[in-house]
């Protein structure tokens, strides 16, 4: 059975209208929002990259693009001349094997829906999206600003579900991206998919003693996939600083050698960056419990007394109690808030590290 649309009830009111233009960039149909609304006197522009959920297309990201652009432009109108001057546009495109790029419909499905290569397909698709964001980031200016009338100086990414998984990779692996908003996504692919294999009652899960002991490295999660996850997945990238992966790594005290390695990794990948994680507390598709150990560890690491407390990294984590695998109007408000705060260099608004919302 196909998954329901996680954005079906995201907007409580109609979104404002902003301009949109479509370009073919590197063979990818790319939609750019907000070009006509840019103030000609503002040279620098921020770009918000919008990554859609699994089984959806880039079209569903249009209202989110319009909301953010409209709110930021209204903020600029209220500013004094001494305030920050930067424009905002947004970009969306179909993820690999979705919408205009669909090749094999089954490859977007889960084990329960008959896709035997679910683990490989999903990871390679959203990792491919990460690659596509970087590719398009390199070339988009030459298409939309051919006379260099504006310059993109700030890149942010916002992803939902499948796009949320990708947003985690984007913020880690492209130095040009300084802000990531992850909505019902997960930074720990092995934990997420191991539980999904259990729930799907795969033979490679049930045949082990104890169950699950033979899953990693099996045909359903091959060694080649383990290697790829180790290179790009946030939890694996940071936890591989240890000799082996265990749940205790999130809570135990680091040795001096491990601490030195971790400090270097944190500085190289997350120095000065901003992350907002939005989760559904009752999400059964991407359960928050598989994000929680990593995000709590990360918040401690970048906190005032953490190993990377002086790196200027901001991590916010908001779990919405009773919310499933969906984007809610409350989440939309948090996205807009975080985008505006990220653009506003003079913002003095308090930035809490973690909140629990009841909806």
XYZ file of C-alpha atoms in Angstrom:
359
model
C 0.000 0.000 0.000
C 1.337 3.408 -0.929
C 2.211 5.780 1.891
C -0.133 8.697 2.499
C 0.972 12.204 1.576
C 2.730 13.659 4.662
C 1.987 17.173 3.404
C -1.759 16.737 2.903
C -2.623 18.854 5.961
C 0.456 21.061 6.212
C -1.193 24.388 5.472
C -3.967 25.837 7.609
C -4.458 28.794 5.265
C -3.823 29.450 1.590
C -0.222 30.322 0.813
C 0.659 33.659 -0.789
C 1.562 33.719 -4.466
C 5.110 34.307 -5.655
C 6.682 34.037 -9.075
C 8.160 30.783 -10.314
C 10.253 29.943 -13.341
C 11.457 26.589 -14.623
C 14.951 25.930 -15.970
C 16.603 22.779 -17.263
C 19.879 22.670 -15.352
C 22.231 19.705 -15.765
C 19.308 17.825 -17.308
C 17.105 18.414 -14.249
C 13.831 20.368 -14.383
C 14.478 22.999 -11.745
C 11.867 25.404 -10.392
C 13.050 28.715 -8.958
C 10.667 30.754 -6.816
C 10.829 34.458 -6.024
C 13.023 35.855 -8.805
C 10.563 38.582 -9.797
C 10.218 39.700 -6.185
C 13.956 40.329 -5.671
C 14.851 43.918 -4.883
C 17.202 45.132 -7.595
C 19.189 47.146 -5.074
C 20.034 44.046 -3.025
C 23.047 42.229 -4.422
C 23.298 39.217 -2.126
C 20.685 36.449 -2.259
C 19.996 33.415 -0.093
C 18.688 30.226 -1.683
C 16.378 27.799 0.129
C 16.595 24.306 -1.378
C 13.346 22.374 -0.901
C 13.363 18.560 -0.969
C 10.043 16.726 -1.236
C 8.860 13.498 0.468
C 8.948 9.978 -0.971
C 6.217 9.260 -3.542
C 5.587 13.001 -4.030
C 6.970 15.567 -6.492
C 8.526 19.001 -6.336
C 5.095 20.603 -6.876
C 4.149 19.987 -3.241
C 6.966 22.290 -2.105
C 5.555 25.359 -3.864
C 3.436 26.627 -0.942
C 6.391 26.312 1.450
C 8.579 28.280 -0.958
C 5.943 31.015 -1.242
C 5.429 31.278 2.519
C 9.107 31.692 3.304
C 9.755 34.188 0.510
C 6.660 36.236 1.379
C 7.486 36.369 5.090
C 11.096 37.351 4.466
C 10.160 40.051 1.974
C 7.666 41.442 4.482
C 10.421 41.402 7.090
C 12.682 43.393 4.772
C 9.963 46.007 4.244
C 9.806 46.568 8.001
C 13.568 46.934 8.305
C 15.519 50.122 8.719
C 18.358 50.870 6.340
C 20.791 49.545 8.932
C 19.214 46.090 8.896
C 20.602 43.110 6.989
C 20.052 43.247 3.235
C 19.760 39.905 1.546
C 17.130 38.588 -0.851
C 15.545 35.153 -0.745
C 14.673 32.681 -3.481
C 13.747 29.008 -3.255
C 14.534 26.063 -5.521
C 12.812 22.707 -5.922
C 13.287 19.724 -8.223
C 12.049 16.154 -8.462
C 14.131 13.700 -6.496
C 15.611 10.808 -8.431
C 13.028 8.291 -9.673
C 10.210 10.698 -8.761
C 7.926 12.864 -10.892
C 9.578 13.831 -14.170
C 12.522 11.539 -13.332
C 10.624 8.347 -12.539
C 12.145 5.242 -14.116
C 10.895 2.380 -11.964
C 7.882 2.950 -9.712
C 8.584 -0.152 -7.614
C 11.999 1.230 -6.609
C 10.224 3.908 -4.555
C 8.292 1.346 -2.528
C 9.083 -0.533 0.699
C 9.745 -4.187 1.488
C 6.100 -4.643 2.468
C 5.057 -3.238 -0.914
C 7.179 -5.752 -2.801
C 10.478 -3.923 -3.304
C 13.215 -6.398 -2.383
C 15.898 -3.702 -2.691
C 14.143 -1.147 -0.512
C 17.207 -0.383 1.621
C 19.512 0.116 -1.366
C 16.948 2.043 -3.396
C 15.952 4.502 -0.706
C 19.475 5.328 0.424
C 20.825 5.702 -3.108
C 17.882 7.917 -4.101
C 18.200 10.387 -1.255
C 21.988 10.294 -1.404
C 21.563 11.098 -5.105
C 19.414 14.065 -4.106
C 22.273 15.310 -1.933
C 24.563 15.072 -4.949
C 21.977 16.868 -7.109
C 21.672 19.739 -4.624
C 25.424 20.289 -4.767
C 25.432 20.008 -8.562
C 22.583 22.470 -9.020
C 24.098 24.792 -6.427
C 27.206 25.018 -8.574
C 25.319 25.926 -11.751
C 22.062 27.663 -10.799
C 23.510 31.192 -10.690
C 24.630 31.060 -14.312
C 21.041 30.320 -15.366
C 19.054 32.684 -13.157
C 21.558 35.564 -12.894
C 23.308 35.521 -16.302
C 24.512 39.115 -15.969
C 25.562 38.680 -12.324
C 22.872 41.112 -11.207
C 22.641 39.119 -7.967
C 24.949 36.726 -6.153
C 23.946 33.682 -4.082
C 25.870 33.994 -0.823
C 23.797 31.820 1.488
C 22.385 28.304 0.984
C 19.798 26.614 3.188
C 18.114 23.253 2.754
C 14.711 22.069 3.964
C 13.640 18.462 3.437
C 10.579 16.438 4.372
C 10.603 12.670 4.988
C 12.803 11.296 2.170
C 13.941 14.879 1.629
C 14.658 15.126 5.348
C 17.056 12.181 5.164
C 18.814 13.994 2.336
C 18.892 17.313 4.206
C 20.948 15.660 6.942
C 23.543 14.652 4.367
C 23.478 18.062 2.682
C 24.370 19.969 5.845
C 27.278 17.624 6.557
C 28.816 17.227 3.144
C 28.570 20.596 1.387
C 30.380 23.486 3.031
C 28.257 25.980 1.080
C 25.138 24.982 3.033
C 24.935 26.690 6.406
C 21.371 25.850 7.488
C 19.341 22.631 7.426
C 15.728 22.062 8.400
C 14.887 18.371 8.715
C 11.214 17.415 8.925
C 10.281 13.809 9.834
C 13.683 12.636 8.584
C 16.297 10.468 10.286
C 20.093 10.796 10.689
C 20.574 7.099 11.560
C 19.778 4.926 8.543
C 20.958 1.625 10.021
C 18.743 1.924 13.100
C 15.754 3.035 11.032
C 16.031 0.253 8.469
C 16.885 -2.455 10.965
C 13.611 -1.784 12.752
C 11.755 -1.634 9.436
C 13.218 -5.057 8.566
C 11.960 -6.394 11.897
C 8.479 -5.023 11.306
C 8.509 -6.417 7.748
C 9.488 -9.850 9.128
C 12.211 -10.308 6.535
C 13.827 -13.755 6.455
C 17.194 -12.110 6.896
C 15.899 -10.677 10.171
C 13.944 -13.612 11.609
C 16.499 -16.310 10.692
C 19.231 -14.952 12.953
C 19.902 -15.984 16.535
C 19.030 -13.657 18.088
C 16.694 -12.183 15.443
C 18.371 -9.397 13.506
C 21.920 -10.605 14.084
C 22.293 -11.614 10.422
C 20.512 -8.661 8.825
C 23.432 -6.284 8.294
C 25.561 -7.698 5.504
C 22.700 -9.812 4.138
C 21.115 -9.459 0.691
C 18.609 -7.018 2.199
C 21.349 -4.747 3.584
C 24.531 -5.692 1.691
C 28.067 -4.818 2.708
C 28.289 -2.340 -0.147
C 25.362 -0.447 1.352
C 26.964 -0.568 4.805
C 30.075 1.007 3.298
C 28.059 3.771 1.605
C 26.109 4.504 4.770
C 29.382 4.684 6.674
C 30.632 7.422 4.353
C 27.538 9.638 4.248
C 25.037 8.898 7.042
C 25.344 11.394 9.940
C 25.213 8.843 12.754
C 27.796 6.643 11.046
C 30.078 9.550 10.104
C 30.370 10.615 13.738
C 30.141 7.226 15.450
C 32.902 5.743 13.282
C 35.301 7.845 15.328
C 34.954 4.951 17.776
C 36.371 1.490 17.212
C 32.909 -0.058 16.951
C 29.300 1.074 16.751
C 27.357 0.630 19.981
C 24.453 2.463 21.569
C 26.700 3.254 24.526
C 28.848 5.475 22.296
C 26.218 8.172 22.614
C 26.574 8.372 26.390
C 30.035 7.187 27.385
C 32.984 9.458 28.083
C 35.370 9.876 25.146
C 39.009 8.937 25.401
C 41.501 11.708 24.635
C 42.216 10.167 21.216
C 38.507 9.891 20.381
C 37.896 13.442 21.557
C 40.601 14.824 19.274
C 39.185 12.958 16.276
C 35.657 14.079 17.069
C 36.637 17.735 17.455
C 38.289 17.692 14.027
C 35.246 16.008 12.435
C 32.830 18.450 14.071
C 34.891 21.432 12.945
C 35.185 20.181 9.368
C 31.506 19.313 8.935
C 29.387 21.511 11.203
C 31.349 24.578 12.270
C 29.045 27.621 12.384
C 26.056 25.753 10.927
C 22.419 25.746 12.032
C 20.123 22.700 12.229
C 16.422 22.474 13.050
C 14.990 18.979 13.484
C 11.190 18.636 13.494
C 9.705 15.242 14.359
C 6.347 13.628 14.962
C 6.249 12.068 18.408
C 3.825 9.384 17.157
C 5.539 8.811 13.790
C 5.477 5.104 12.911
C 7.133 5.412 9.483
C 10.216 7.279 10.753
C 10.009 6.893 14.550
C 11.561 9.724 16.534
C 13.248 7.190 18.826
C 15.796 6.493 16.085
C 16.703 10.162 15.780
C 16.721 10.890 19.508
C 20.050 9.287 20.557
C 22.014 11.048 17.820
C 20.305 14.446 18.078
C 20.674 14.493 21.869
C 24.348 13.562 21.551
C 24.808 16.290 18.913
C 23.121 18.941 21.066
C 25.411 18.048 23.975
C 28.452 18.111 21.700
C 27.732 21.648 20.452
C 26.476 22.913 23.806
C 28.473 25.332 26.013
C 30.327 22.513 27.779
C 30.455 20.137 24.796
C 33.461 19.049 22.770
C 32.514 21.520 20.054
C 30.887 24.187 22.199
C 32.939 26.985 20.686
C 32.106 26.131 17.075
C 29.050 28.345 16.754
C 26.821 25.422 15.764
C 23.117 25.738 16.585
C 20.955 22.621 16.948
C 17.233 22.788 17.699
C 15.082 19.703 18.149
C 11.290 19.887 18.372
C 9.122 16.800 18.769
C 5.377 17.270 18.259
C 3.505 15.030 20.673
C 0.771 12.926 19.050
C 1.811 13.791 15.487
C 2.485 10.974 13.034
C 4.447 10.915 9.785
C 3.191 14.264 8.571
C 4.025 17.927 8.323
C 1.644 20.040 10.388
C 0.820 23.770 10.296
C 2.804 24.073 13.529
C 5.850 22.656 11.787
C 5.370 25.081 8.899
C 5.474 27.984 11.372
C 8.714 26.655 12.858
C 10.261 26.373 9.386
C 9.444 29.994 8.567
C 10.721 31.163 11.947
C 14.000 29.315 11.585
C 14.562 30.551 8.038
C 14.017 34.164 9.082
C 16.280 33.796 12.112
C 18.958 32.201 9.963
C 18.815 35.068 7.493
C 18.681 37.728 10.166
C 22.241 38.247 11.353
C 21.041 40.770 13.935
C 18.423 38.469 15.453
C 18.352 38.449 19.244
C 15.533 35.947 19.530
C 16.276 33.170 22.005
C 17.073 29.863 20.326
C 16.086 26.924 22.569
C 17.945 23.675 21.944
C 14.987 21.369 22.493
C 11.233 21.601 22.905
C 8.351 19.205 23.211
C 5.124 20.432 21.597
C 1.710 19.018 22.316
C -0.700 19.308 19.396
